Short mmCIF file of C-alpha atoms and ligand atoms in Angstrom, two decimals:
data_model
loop_
_atom_site.label_atom_id
_atom_site.label_comp_id
_atom_site.label_asym_id
_atom_site.label_seq_id
_atom_site.Cartn_x
_atom_site.Cartn_y
_atom_site.Cartn_z
CA MET A 11 184.84 201.02 -91.53
CA PHE A 12 182.87 203.83 -91.19
CA ASP A 13 183.81 205.13 -87.53
CA ARG A 14 181.65 206.99 -85.31
CA VAL A 15 180.33 207.00 -81.29
CA TYR A 16 176.70 207.01 -80.54
CA ILE A 17 175.33 210.54 -79.62
CA ASP A 18 174.66 209.47 -75.60
CA GLU A 19 178.08 207.81 -75.96
CA ALA A 20 179.78 211.19 -76.90
CA LYS A 21 177.87 213.21 -74.54
CA LYS A 22 179.81 211.88 -71.26
CA ARG A 23 183.41 211.26 -73.31
CA ILE A 24 184.37 215.08 -72.56
CA GLY A 25 187.33 217.04 -74.30
CA GLU A 26 188.27 214.01 -76.71
CA LYS A 27 187.96 214.71 -80.26
CA LEU A 28 185.25 212.89 -81.89
CA THR A 29 182.96 211.46 -85.01
CA ILE A 30 179.57 211.83 -84.56
CA ALA A 31 176.94 211.28 -86.77
CA GLY A 32 173.06 211.32 -87.17
CA TRP A 33 169.84 213.58 -88.62
CA VAL A 34 169.16 217.45 -88.25
CA ILE A 35 166.35 217.88 -85.40
CA ARG A 36 166.48 221.37 -86.31
CA THR A 37 168.49 224.28 -86.43
CA ARG A 38 168.89 227.94 -85.27
CA ASP A 39 170.53 231.17 -86.58
CA LEU A 40 172.11 233.62 -84.32
CA ALA A 41 173.74 236.47 -85.47
CA LYS A 42 177.59 234.88 -85.08
CA ILE A 43 176.49 231.40 -84.09
CA LYS A 44 174.47 228.23 -85.73
CA PHE A 45 172.89 225.56 -83.89
CA ILE A 46 171.93 222.31 -85.36
CA LEU A 47 170.10 219.57 -82.95
CA LEU A 48 171.24 215.93 -84.03
CA ARG A 49 170.31 212.76 -83.38
CA ASP A 50 170.71 209.53 -83.68
CA LYS A 51 169.48 206.07 -82.37
CA SER A 52 170.81 206.56 -78.92
CA GLY A 53 169.78 210.55 -78.39
CA GLU A 54 170.11 213.96 -79.38
CA ILE A 55 173.01 216.69 -78.98
CA GLN A 56 173.04 220.39 -79.53
CA ILE A 57 175.80 221.49 -81.92
CA THR A 58 177.20 224.88 -81.66
CA ILE A 59 178.83 226.25 -83.94
CA LYS A 60 180.90 229.42 -83.86
CA ASP A 61 183.22 229.51 -86.31
CA LEU A 62 181.21 229.61 -89.56
CA ASN A 63 183.03 228.86 -92.29
CA LEU A 64 182.65 225.44 -91.22
CA MET A 65 178.69 225.35 -92.23
CA PRO A 66 177.87 223.23 -95.57
CA SER A 67 177.34 225.86 -98.56
CA GLU A 68 173.55 224.48 -98.74
CA ASN A 69 171.98 225.22 -96.36
CA LEU A 70 170.77 222.50 -93.43
CA GLY A 71 166.80 221.13 -93.45
CA ARG A 72 165.28 218.51 -91.26
CA GLU A 73 166.46 215.24 -91.79
CA ASP A 74 169.64 215.89 -93.36
CA VAL A 75 171.90 213.37 -92.97
CA VAL A 76 175.62 214.83 -91.14
CA LYS A 77 178.85 213.82 -90.13
CA VAL A 78 180.71 215.83 -87.41
CA THR A 79 183.84 215.67 -85.82
CA GLY A 80 184.60 217.41 -82.99
CA GLU A 81 184.35 217.54 -79.00
CA THR A 82 181.77 217.54 -76.42
CA VAL A 83 182.45 220.89 -73.54
CA GLN A 84 180.45 221.55 -70.80
CA SER A 85 177.63 223.76 -71.51
CA ASN A 86 175.11 226.41 -69.08
CA ILE A 87 173.60 226.69 -72.21
CA ALA A 88 172.25 223.55 -73.32
CA ASN A 89 169.56 221.70 -72.21
CA ALA A 90 171.32 218.41 -71.67
CA GLY A 91 174.56 220.28 -69.85
CA VAL A 92 177.02 219.63 -72.41
CA GLU A 93 176.71 220.60 -76.62
CA PHE A 94 179.95 219.78 -78.86
CA ILE A 95 182.04 221.87 -80.85
CA PRO A 96 182.81 221.14 -84.24
CA GLU A 97 185.95 221.03 -86.30
CA LYS A 98 184.30 219.44 -89.57
CA ILE A 99 181.05 218.66 -90.89
CA ASP A 100 180.29 216.81 -93.57
CA VAL A 101 176.87 216.53 -95.16
CA LEU A 102 176.17 212.61 -96.11
CA ASN A 103 172.95 213.11 -97.61
CA LYS A 104 169.84 215.75 -98.16
CA SER A 105 166.15 215.25 -97.45
CA LYS A 106 163.81 216.49 -99.53
CA GLN A 107 161.64 219.75 -98.24
CA PRO A 108 159.11 219.72 -96.34
CA LEU A 109 158.65 216.82 -95.03
CA PRO A 110 155.62 214.99 -96.33
CA VAL A 111 154.93 214.00 -91.83
CA ASP A 112 155.69 215.68 -88.66
CA ILE A 113 157.68 213.19 -86.84
CA THR A 114 157.98 215.63 -83.68
CA GLN A 115 155.87 214.81 -81.60
CA GLN A 116 154.50 218.06 -80.93
CA THR A 117 152.11 217.48 -83.88
CA GLN A 118 151.23 213.94 -84.87
CA SER A 119 149.87 213.40 -88.64
CA GLU A 120 146.74 211.50 -89.75
CA LEU A 121 147.56 208.21 -89.36
CA GLU A 122 147.16 206.96 -92.68
CA THR A 123 149.41 209.45 -93.89
CA ARG A 124 151.76 208.01 -90.90
CA LEU A 125 151.63 204.87 -92.42
CA ASN A 126 152.43 205.89 -95.82
CA TRP A 127 155.54 207.74 -94.78
CA ARG A 128 156.00 205.15 -92.49
CA PHE A 129 160.29 204.79 -92.82
CA LEU A 130 160.11 208.63 -91.91
CA ASP A 131 157.08 207.47 -88.53
CA PHE A 132 159.29 205.01 -87.46
CA ARG A 133 162.11 208.67 -86.75
CA ASN A 134 158.75 210.08 -84.24
CA PRO A 135 159.63 209.05 -80.80
CA GLN A 136 156.16 207.79 -79.88
CA THR A 137 156.39 205.59 -83.16
CA ARG A 138 159.93 204.17 -82.48
CA SER A 139 158.97 203.59 -79.08
CA ILE A 140 156.01 201.24 -79.85
CA PHE A 141 158.33 198.45 -81.39
CA ILE A 142 161.12 199.34 -79.05
CA ILE A 143 159.01 197.83 -76.78
CA GLN A 144 157.94 194.99 -79.61
CA ASN A 145 160.70 193.89 -79.73
CA LYS A 146 161.30 193.07 -75.69
CA ILE A 147 157.86 191.30 -75.98
CA LEU A 148 159.42 189.25 -77.93
CA SER A 149 163.41 188.74 -76.74
CA SER A 150 161.24 188.42 -73.54
CA PHE A 151 158.83 185.73 -75.09
CA ARG A 152 161.27 183.61 -76.50
CA GLU A 153 163.66 184.21 -73.01
CA TYR A 154 161.17 183.46 -70.88
CA LEU A 155 160.35 179.38 -73.33
CA THR A 156 163.89 178.85 -74.22
CA ASN A 157 164.66 178.79 -70.30
CA ASN A 158 161.55 176.29 -69.52
CA GLY A 159 162.90 174.12 -72.00
CA TYR A 160 160.09 174.65 -75.00
CA ILE A 161 162.06 174.17 -78.57
CA GLU A 162 161.57 176.68 -81.28
CA PHE A 163 159.90 174.79 -84.48
CA GLN A 164 159.40 177.32 -88.39
CA PRO A 165 156.06 175.78 -89.46
CA PRO A 166 155.54 176.58 -92.82
CA CYS A 167 153.63 179.58 -93.84
CA ILE A 168 152.06 177.77 -97.21
CA ILE A 169 149.69 175.13 -96.44
CA SER A 170 147.58 173.19 -97.96
CA SER A 171 144.23 172.75 -95.61
CA ALA A 172 142.33 175.06 -93.12
CA SER A 173 142.94 174.82 -88.98
CA GLU A 174 140.40 177.83 -87.93
CA GLY A 175 137.95 177.63 -90.23
CA GLY A 176 137.45 177.96 -94.46
CA ALA A 177 136.41 180.94 -94.95
CA GLU A 178 139.15 183.30 -93.77
CA LEU A 179 142.08 182.01 -95.99
CA PHE A 180 144.01 183.62 -98.97
CA SER A 181 144.33 181.24 -101.89
CA ILE A 182 147.39 180.75 -103.75
CA PRO A 183 147.71 178.55 -107.49
CA TYR A 184 151.03 176.48 -106.09
CA PHE A 185 151.84 175.39 -109.14
CA GLU A 186 148.94 172.22 -110.49
CA LYS A 187 147.92 173.00 -107.01
CA LYS A 188 146.02 174.84 -104.76
CA ALA A 189 147.81 176.28 -101.52
CA PHE A 190 146.73 178.87 -98.91
CA LEU A 191 148.47 181.68 -96.80
CA ALA A 192 148.99 179.36 -93.42
CA GLN A 193 145.69 181.11 -90.82
CA SER A 194 147.71 179.43 -87.76
CA PRO A 195 150.54 177.18 -86.95
CA GLN A 196 147.94 175.03 -85.28
CA LEU A 197 148.19 171.75 -87.19
CA TYR A 198 152.25 171.96 -87.78
CA LYS A 199 152.70 173.08 -83.25
CA GLN A 200 150.35 170.04 -82.85
CA MET A 201 152.79 167.72 -84.55
CA THR A 202 155.96 168.95 -83.29
CA ALA A 203 154.89 168.41 -79.98
CA ILE A 204 153.52 165.28 -79.92
CA SER A 205 157.44 164.42 -80.41
CA PHE A 206 159.41 167.03 -78.64
CA GLU A 207 156.68 167.81 -75.87
CA LYS A 208 157.45 171.57 -75.15
CA VAL A 209 157.38 173.76 -78.24
CA PHE A 210 157.10 177.14 -79.45
CA THR A 211 156.94 179.48 -82.28
CA ILE A 212 157.06 183.33 -83.54
CA THR A 213 155.20 183.73 -86.80
CA PRO A 214 153.39 185.38 -88.73
CA ILE A 215 149.88 184.22 -89.80
CA TRP A 216 147.34 185.37 -92.87
CA ARG A 217 143.72 185.83 -92.18
CA ALA A 218 141.33 186.71 -95.57
CA GLU A 219 138.69 188.56 -92.62
CA LYS A 220 136.93 191.05 -95.19
CA PHE A 221 136.51 193.54 -92.06
CA ASN A 222 138.19 196.73 -91.25
CA THR A 223 138.36 197.10 -87.55
CA PRO A 224 140.50 198.39 -85.12
CA THR A 225 141.75 195.81 -83.59
CA HIS A 226 142.22 192.67 -86.83
CA LEU A 227 144.42 193.01 -89.88
CA ASN A 228 144.97 190.42 -92.00
CA GLU A 229 148.37 189.52 -91.20
CA ILE A 230 149.75 189.24 -87.71
CA ARG A 231 151.90 187.56 -85.71
CA GLN A 232 151.45 184.75 -83.31
CA MET A 233 153.80 183.94 -80.20
CA ASP A 234 152.18 180.02 -80.09
CA ILE A 235 153.16 177.61 -77.37
CA GLU A 236 152.01 173.69 -77.68
CA GLN A 237 152.81 171.08 -75.22
CA ALA A 238 152.40 167.44 -74.42
CA PHE A 239 151.22 165.45 -71.46
CA ALA A 240 149.50 169.25 -70.38
CA ASP A 241 145.48 169.85 -70.27
CA ASP A 242 143.97 173.46 -71.07
CA GLU A 243 144.87 173.98 -67.00
CA THR A 244 148.21 173.34 -67.32
CA VAL A 245 148.83 176.67 -70.05
CA MET A 246 146.63 178.62 -69.21
CA GLN A 247 149.36 178.45 -66.31
CA VAL A 248 151.99 178.83 -68.47
CA LEU A 249 150.80 182.00 -69.82
CA GLU A 250 150.24 183.65 -67.13
CA LYS A 251 153.90 183.56 -66.33
CA VAL A 252 154.48 184.40 -69.85
CA LEU A 253 152.44 187.31 -69.72
CA VAL A 254 153.59 188.06 -66.27
CA HIS A 255 157.15 187.85 -67.27
CA ILE A 256 156.69 190.21 -70.83
CA LEU A 257 155.19 192.65 -68.70
CA THR A 258 157.78 192.53 -66.19
CA GLU A 259 161.19 192.51 -68.51
CA ILE A 260 158.67 195.79 -70.18
CA LYS A 261 158.46 197.47 -66.76
CA GLU A 262 162.12 196.93 -65.90
CA THR A 263 163.95 198.05 -69.35
CA CYS A 264 161.26 199.95 -71.30
CA SER A 265 160.74 202.86 -68.60
CA GLU A 266 161.82 205.57 -70.77
CA GLU A 267 159.84 203.85 -73.50
CA LEU A 268 157.06 203.61 -71.21
CA LYS A 269 157.15 207.38 -70.29
CA ILE A 270 156.71 208.74 -74.11
CA LEU A 271 154.01 206.37 -74.18
CA LYS A 272 152.44 207.98 -71.00
CA GLN A 273 152.17 204.40 -69.58
CA GLU A 274 154.75 204.49 -66.84
CA ASN A 275 151.95 203.24 -64.98
CA LEU A 276 151.52 199.60 -66.35
CA GLU A 277 150.05 196.91 -64.16
CA ILE A 278 151.53 193.52 -63.81
CA PRO A 279 148.56 191.28 -62.94
CA LYS A 280 148.34 189.13 -59.93
CA ILE A 281 148.75 184.77 -61.00
CA PRO A 282 146.92 182.94 -60.67
CA PHE A 283 144.37 185.23 -63.13
CA ARG A 284 140.73 184.98 -62.05
CA ARG A 285 139.03 182.28 -63.83
CA VAL A 286 135.77 183.57 -65.24
CA THR A 287 133.38 180.22 -67.27
CA TYR A 288 131.86 181.28 -70.44
CA THR A 289 128.10 180.84 -68.35
CA GLU A 290 129.26 182.72 -65.97
CA ALA A 291 129.96 185.37 -67.80
CA ILE A 292 127.31 184.88 -70.57
CA GLN A 293 124.82 185.41 -67.19
CA MET A 294 127.24 188.07 -66.03
CA LEU A 295 126.05 190.02 -69.22
CA GLN A 296 123.37 189.48 -68.84
CA ASN A 297 122.23 190.58 -65.38
CA ILE A 298 122.85 194.05 -67.00
CA GLY A 299 120.42 193.87 -69.71
CA GLU A 300 123.44 193.03 -72.75
CA GLN A 301 121.00 191.18 -75.50
CA ILE A 302 123.52 187.35 -75.91
CA VAL A 303 122.39 183.62 -75.11
CA TRP A 304 124.29 181.13 -74.45
CA GLY A 305 125.86 180.26 -77.80
CA ASP A 306 126.89 184.01 -78.88
CA ASP A 307 130.53 185.04 -79.26
CA PHE A 308 130.56 188.68 -77.38
CA THR A 309 131.27 191.77 -79.02
CA LYS A 310 134.27 193.71 -78.71
CA PRO A 311 132.41 195.93 -76.60
CA GLN A 312 130.96 193.06 -75.05
CA GLU A 313 134.04 191.98 -74.07
CA LYS A 314 135.52 195.69 -72.89
CA LEU A 315 132.60 195.26 -70.49
CA LEU A 316 133.15 191.35 -69.28
CA MET A 317 136.34 193.42 -67.78
CA GLU A 318 134.76 196.03 -65.86
CA LEU A 319 132.71 193.75 -64.59
CA VAL A 320 134.68 191.08 -63.87
CA GLY A 321 137.57 193.39 -62.54
CA GLU A 322 141.01 192.21 -63.61
CA LYS A 323 142.65 194.10 -66.42
CA ALA A 324 143.87 189.76 -67.02
CA PHE A 325 141.20 187.33 -66.86
CA PHE A 326 140.96 184.23 -68.08
CA LEU A 327 136.96 183.27 -70.05
CA LYS A 328 136.98 179.29 -70.66
CA ASP A 329 134.91 176.34 -70.90
CA TRP A 330 133.26 177.43 -74.54
CA PRO A 331 130.35 176.33 -76.37
CA GLY A 332 131.95 173.72 -78.80
CA ALA A 333 130.51 175.90 -81.67
CA GLN A 334 131.78 178.81 -81.14
CA LYS A 335 135.90 177.27 -80.86
CA ALA A 336 137.96 175.37 -83.46
CA PHE A 337 137.38 171.57 -84.39
CA TYR A 338 140.58 171.01 -82.86
CA ALA A 339 139.40 171.20 -79.35
CA MET A 340 138.81 168.85 -76.75
CA PRO A 341 135.18 168.45 -75.48
CA TYR A 342 134.12 167.62 -72.17
CA GLU A 343 133.68 163.99 -71.69
CA ASN A 344 130.55 164.48 -69.49
CA ASN A 345 129.56 167.65 -71.25
CA PRO A 346 130.72 167.75 -75.45
CA ASP A 347 128.78 170.91 -75.72
CA VAL A 348 130.99 172.72 -74.00
CA VAL A 349 134.64 172.40 -74.85
CA LYS A 350 138.54 172.78 -72.40
CA ALA A 351 138.98 176.15 -74.91
CA PHE A 352 139.83 179.66 -73.13
CA ASP A 353 140.46 183.10 -74.32
CA CYS A 354 142.73 185.60 -72.07
CA ILE A 355 140.97 189.11 -72.14
CA TYR A 356 143.79 191.62 -71.05
CA GLY A 357 143.10 195.25 -71.26
CA GLY A 358 139.10 194.32 -72.98
CA ILE A 359 140.34 192.58 -75.54
CA GLU A 360 141.64 189.36 -77.12
CA ILE A 361 145.24 188.52 -76.50
CA SER A 362 144.96 184.61 -76.66
CA SER A 363 143.37 181.41 -77.05
CA GLY A 364 143.70 177.69 -76.52
CA THR A 365 142.02 175.14 -76.00
CA GLN A 366 143.02 170.63 -75.07
CA ARG A 367 143.33 169.24 -78.20
CA ILE A 368 141.95 166.34 -79.49
CA HIS A 369 144.70 163.18 -80.38
CA ILE A 370 142.20 160.94 -80.57
CA PRO A 371 142.10 160.29 -84.43
CA GLU A 372 138.40 158.59 -84.54
CA LEU A 373 137.09 162.09 -82.03
CA LEU A 374 138.81 164.13 -84.49
CA ARG A 375 136.96 163.13 -87.81
CA GLU A 376 134.28 163.21 -86.15
CA ARG A 377 134.48 166.39 -84.57
CA LEU A 378 135.57 167.87 -88.82
CA LYS A 379 132.15 166.55 -89.67
CA PHE A 380 130.46 168.46 -87.21
CA LYS A 381 132.14 171.71 -88.28
CA GLY A 382 131.00 171.10 -91.76
CA LEU A 383 134.89 169.79 -93.00
CA ASP A 384 135.86 167.06 -94.66
CA PRO A 385 138.17 164.57 -92.65
CA GLU A 386 139.37 163.23 -96.69
CA ASP A 387 141.59 166.99 -96.84
CA PHE A 388 142.93 166.01 -92.87
CA GLU A 389 143.95 162.19 -93.83
CA ASN A 390 147.63 163.73 -93.06
CA TYR A 391 147.29 165.73 -89.53
CA ILE A 392 145.04 163.14 -88.45
CA GLU A 393 147.18 160.20 -88.56
CA ALA A 394 149.68 161.87 -86.65
CA PHE A 395 147.63 160.92 -83.46
CA ALA A 396 147.57 157.35 -84.32
CA TYR A 397 151.06 156.46 -82.86
CA GLY A 398 151.39 157.32 -79.69
CA ALA A 399 149.55 160.94 -79.68
CA PRO A 400 150.17 162.08 -75.96
CA PRO A 401 147.02 164.67 -74.95
CA HIS A 402 148.29 168.04 -75.27
CA ALA A 403 147.57 171.75 -75.65
CA GLY A 404 148.57 175.40 -76.34
CA TRP A 405 147.70 178.84 -76.94
CA SER A 406 148.96 181.40 -79.51
CA ILE A 407 148.85 185.42 -78.50
CA GLY A 408 148.49 187.98 -81.21
CA LEU A 409 152.03 189.89 -80.61
CA GLU A 410 150.32 193.27 -82.32
CA ARG A 411 147.24 192.85 -79.75
CA ILE A 412 149.40 192.51 -77.24
CA THR A 413 151.55 195.62 -77.99
CA MET A 414 147.91 197.53 -78.53
CA ILE A 415 147.69 196.94 -74.42
CA ILE A 416 150.95 197.46 -73.50
CA THR A 417 151.18 200.70 -75.04
CA GLY A 418 147.54 202.15 -74.89
CA MET A 419 147.11 202.40 -78.48
CA THR A 420 143.86 201.90 -79.35
CA ASN A 421 144.11 201.12 -83.32
CA ILE A 422 146.31 197.85 -83.86
CA ARG A 423 147.55 199.59 -86.70
CA GLU A 424 149.84 201.98 -84.55
CA CYS A 425 151.65 197.97 -83.82
CA ALA A 426 152.24 196.36 -87.36
CA MET A 427 154.95 198.04 -88.42
CA PHE A 428 153.65 197.61 -91.84
CA PRO A 429 150.29 196.66 -91.60
CA ARG A 430 147.89 194.66 -94.26
CA ASP A 431 144.54 195.34 -93.80
CA ARG A 432 141.41 195.50 -96.46
CA GLU A 433 143.19 198.74 -98.02
CA ARG A 434 146.47 198.67 -97.52
CA LEU A 435 149.26 196.91 -99.01
CA THR A 436 151.55 199.39 -98.87
CA PRO A 437 154.22 200.44 -98.17
P1 AMO B 8 143.06 182.33 -82.72
O1 AMO B 8 142.31 182.42 -84.03
O2 AMO B 8 142.36 182.99 -81.48
O3 AMO B 8 143.33 181.45 -81.89
O4 AMO B 8 143.82 183.33 -82.40
C1 AMO B 8 144.70 183.74 -81.32
C2 AMO B 8 145.37 185.27 -81.17
O5 AMO B 8 145.72 185.96 -82.66
C3 AMO B 8 145.06 187.45 -82.83
N1 AMO B 8 144.63 187.08 -83.91
C4 AMO B 8 144.36 188.87 -84.28
N2 AMO B 8 145.07 189.39 -84.20
C5 AMO B 8 145.12 190.65 -84.71
N3 AMO B 8 144.14 190.21 -86.05
C6 AMO B 8 143.36 189.37 -86.58
N4 AMO B 8 142.62 189.19 -88.00
C7 AMO B 8 143.86 188.11 -85.16
N5 AMO B 8 143.36 186.91 -86.09
C8 AMO B 8 143.70 186.59 -84.86
C9 AMO B 8 144.13 187.25 -81.22
C10 AMO B 8 144.03 186.22 -80.68
O6 AMO B 8 143.70 185.91 -79.44
N6 AMO B 8 145.29 178.33 -83.63
C11 AMO B 8 144.43 179.18 -82.49
C12 AMO B 8 145.25 179.11 -80.96
C13 AMO B 8 145.96 178.15 -80.44
O7 AMO B 8 144.86 177.62 -80.10
O8 AMO B 8 146.48 177.82 -80.39
C14 AMO B 8 144.12 180.59 -83.23
O9 AMO B 8 144.74 181.15 -84.26
O10 AMO B 8 145.53 188.02 -80.42
#
């Protein structure tokens, strides 16, 4: 068994014989004394070597992996107030030198280089902080929904038809048939919600969008809910609570990481978030001279402008033109051009969107045709609503987008461990 204690624990257990292990951050040589700064997942400690016979025969370099047995002592000189005095130093593995990326916080390598060497970049405190926060986003999302009666479901990732519009699908050969990578768990969450009532999932999805932007990837993780006996307003209220829960958890448990990322002033938006209708938003933009007409989608800069005009970090944009939203969005009875759909804008970008769904088979067929899709391709899904499907609604949060805003990143690639974009398939 590999017996060792983490550095943060070793720092507290003064005077005990212990073994620690980790990576060499740097070494320093004085005439009769040597220092190794050692890092593991819990922290850093200075190892002070007064008996030079203990030094490994080969010089130690950055990121060499070592195991050290010795004891922690109080120190007036070391920054942390303690240092580790070794009895034995074993080199477990050497690292090639020089390192291809700088993993200290002093100088940052180019993003492309860091992504090429992602496993090393994970040792950079800023990158680590992004993914520790992302982990918290996921666990607090799951925790909130589980505690509030939602069941986690597992959608398939290989599907036979589009759900969000045909243009963005990756197709794959599937024995004698053609299949696609899921672009959303949409159809499956509806089919589970009309029986389980409250469901959620965290799942990868793929979009074959050709453009390269700071807010788009071709593979993302979506955090979705779907709820029966619900309309758009019901699930907007769930979204507000989920977002506030996630932010509160991060504020309480990730203060160190927020500090490293200079986001310690993370605000928790007040519930209820403001609801701005699509029509009001168009008027706001037109009033300041933006070129936009009713029916257009907002550009990313216009989403940012709207945030300034609305004056809130988080708000909803609701009641969209049907042409802008997917075929399954429920139209208003008295105004079928407008659908019960919403986006949540947070930190100036769309982090989530949702709708009340159409639960009436005939209306669904009609809307599919209106969107230029063939109802025949969706028969299996449409049939699900012919056997007592309650009104239902749901939404999806893009994991990488919400991570961007919370961690203050301007490029979404920073927020995917192994991003997939138009150019990048490795690592
Ligand atoms: P939508 O297509 O708006 O809706 O996606 C929901 C959320 O997923 C994220 N997202 C993306 N993030 C990065 N790169 C992309 N290419 C990308 N595409 C989407 C965004 C977006 O808000 N089924 C519906 C949701 C629903 O109605 O329940 C859907 O997928 O954060």
